[in-house]
Amino acid sequence: MLHLRAICPPERTDEALELLRTHPGAAHLIVHRGASVSPEGDLIEADVAREAADEIVDALCTLGLDRSGGITMESLDTALSDAADAAEEAAPGEGADAVVWQELLGRTGEESRWNATFQAFLAIACLLAAVGVLTDSSVTIVGAMVVGPEFGPLAAIAVGMVLGRWDLVRRAGVALAAGFPVSMAITLLGVLLGSSVGLFDPHAIVNNHQVDFVYQVGPASFVVALLAGAAGMLAMTSAKSAALVGVFISVTTVPAAGYAMVAAVAGRWDRAGFSVLQLLVNLFGIVLAAAIVLIVRRRKQRSAALSRPLSRG
């Protein structure tokens, strides 16, 4: 269940109440007349089944509440109520399978911004990857995969393409196009500094075979990227967000960026080039698979919405 709060102009309150009252996926309807101060209006609260949330939010937006008032949603961990159970039963489908598109837009929009936090995480991840390459440590490489924040912008690009939100695509594209070069430059400086003080020898990568998979690009790399992108988008559009960790440690985006810088310092330009190619293949494969998953889920959800009535009867 999701808890919905809507700030509503008084002249729209009755329409919004009627919409929620007659929708089978809504329960626990509450109205606070005149409770909202800024913007002024009434506050409406309801608990809605996740599989009905997208339809309800769209209907409230047609009343203009997203412009003249405001709509917020949050997940409920526990809902002990016969009414809530009835709403979940009445709403078609399973909550874990439902896509709340406004929620998805909000999540990907927030994670797609190129800011100091995103850049710091990406730079640290690339540095960790470089250390893993230099020490021949696959465990450190996995750690770099988990730390890397790149899936957020990749998911945002897929969402923006499918929903026609090109502002989201541009913002996420900037985050990746600026974030990776900056992180790789920082990693290059770190490798040069460590090499100059004798902390490690970049040429040791010639014998570090446990991490060769990072730069060995091939058809399998693209297949893994496709599977990871599909799994990641399924996790983001459902209640299975814990699966994202598995997505992070299945693709070699960040490790490839780190390896390329180590190889460049060592003068192994063939490995550096293959590492950059590995990075690009992974980025493309993830976006492609994520977009396909979104297209399929959107069509399925639209077909289900057209096949059922809106009201209880």
Short mmCIF file of C-alpha atoms in Angstrom, two decimals, residues 116-134 137-151 179-180 182-188 191 214 248-249 251-262 279:
data_model
loop_
_atom_site.label_atom_id
_atom_site.label_comp_id
_atom_site.label_asym_id
_atom_site.label_seq_id
_atom_site.Cartn_x
_atom_site.Cartn_y
_atom_site.Cartn_z
CA ALA A 116 29.17 16.83 -6.18
CA THR A 117 27.83 13.71 -4.47
CA PHE A 118 27.41 11.79 -7.72
CA GLN A 119 30.87 12.85 -8.89
CA ALA A 120 32.46 11.91 -5.58
CA PHE A 121 30.94 8.42 -5.56
CA LEU A 122 31.91 7.81 -9.20
CA ALA A 123 35.49 9.04 -8.63
CA ILE A 124 35.88 6.88 -5.51
CA ALA A 125 34.50 3.88 -7.39
CA CYS A 126 36.97 4.40 -10.25
CA LEU A 127 39.85 4.75 -7.79
CA LEU A 128 38.77 1.55 -6.04
CA ALA A 129 38.68 -0.19 -9.40
CA ALA A 130 42.20 1.02 -10.16
CA VAL A 131 43.42 -0.35 -6.82
CA GLY A 132 41.73 -3.65 -7.59
CA VAL A 133 43.44 -3.80 -10.97
CA LEU A 134 46.85 -2.93 -9.52
CA SER A 137 41.99 -8.18 -6.38
CA SER A 138 38.62 -9.21 -7.79
CA VAL A 139 37.08 -8.49 -4.39
CA THR A 140 38.10 -4.84 -4.65
CA ILE A 141 36.71 -4.74 -8.18
CA VAL A 142 33.35 -5.94 -6.85
CA GLY A 143 33.49 -3.23 -4.19
CA ALA A 144 34.01 -0.63 -6.90
CA MET A 145 30.98 -1.97 -8.76
CA VAL A 146 28.78 -1.58 -5.69
CA VAL A 147 29.98 1.97 -4.95
CA GLY A 148 29.47 3.19 -8.52
CA PRO A 149 26.33 5.36 -8.91
CA GLU A 150 26.09 5.13 -12.71
CA PHE A 151 22.92 3.03 -12.89
CA GLY A 179 31.07 12.26 -14.63
CA PHE A 180 33.09 9.48 -16.24
CA VAL A 182 36.28 13.62 -14.63
CA SER A 183 36.47 10.42 -12.59
CA MET A 184 38.87 8.86 -15.05
CA ALA A 185 41.07 11.97 -14.96
CA ILE A 186 41.13 11.82 -11.16
CA THR A 187 42.00 8.12 -11.35
CA LEU A 188 44.77 8.84 -13.84
CA VAL A 191 47.77 6.20 -10.52
CA VAL A 214 37.48 -6.20 -17.05
CA PHE A 248 25.66 -3.25 -9.63
CA ILE A 249 28.07 -6.17 -9.27
CA VAL A 251 28.51 -5.14 -15.03
CA THR A 252 31.99 -3.75 -15.56
CA THR A 253 31.31 -0.09 -16.23
CA VAL A 254 33.31 1.44 -13.38
CA PRO A 255 36.03 -1.28 -13.40
CA ALA A 256 36.55 -0.70 -17.13
CA ALA A 257 37.01 3.03 -16.55
CA GLY A 258 39.56 2.37 -13.80
CA TYR A 259 41.41 -0.27 -15.79
CA ALA A 260 41.71 2.04 -18.80
CA MET A 261 43.60 4.60 -16.72
CA VAL A 262 45.96 2.05 -15.20
CA LEU A 279 32.60 0.66 -20.79
#
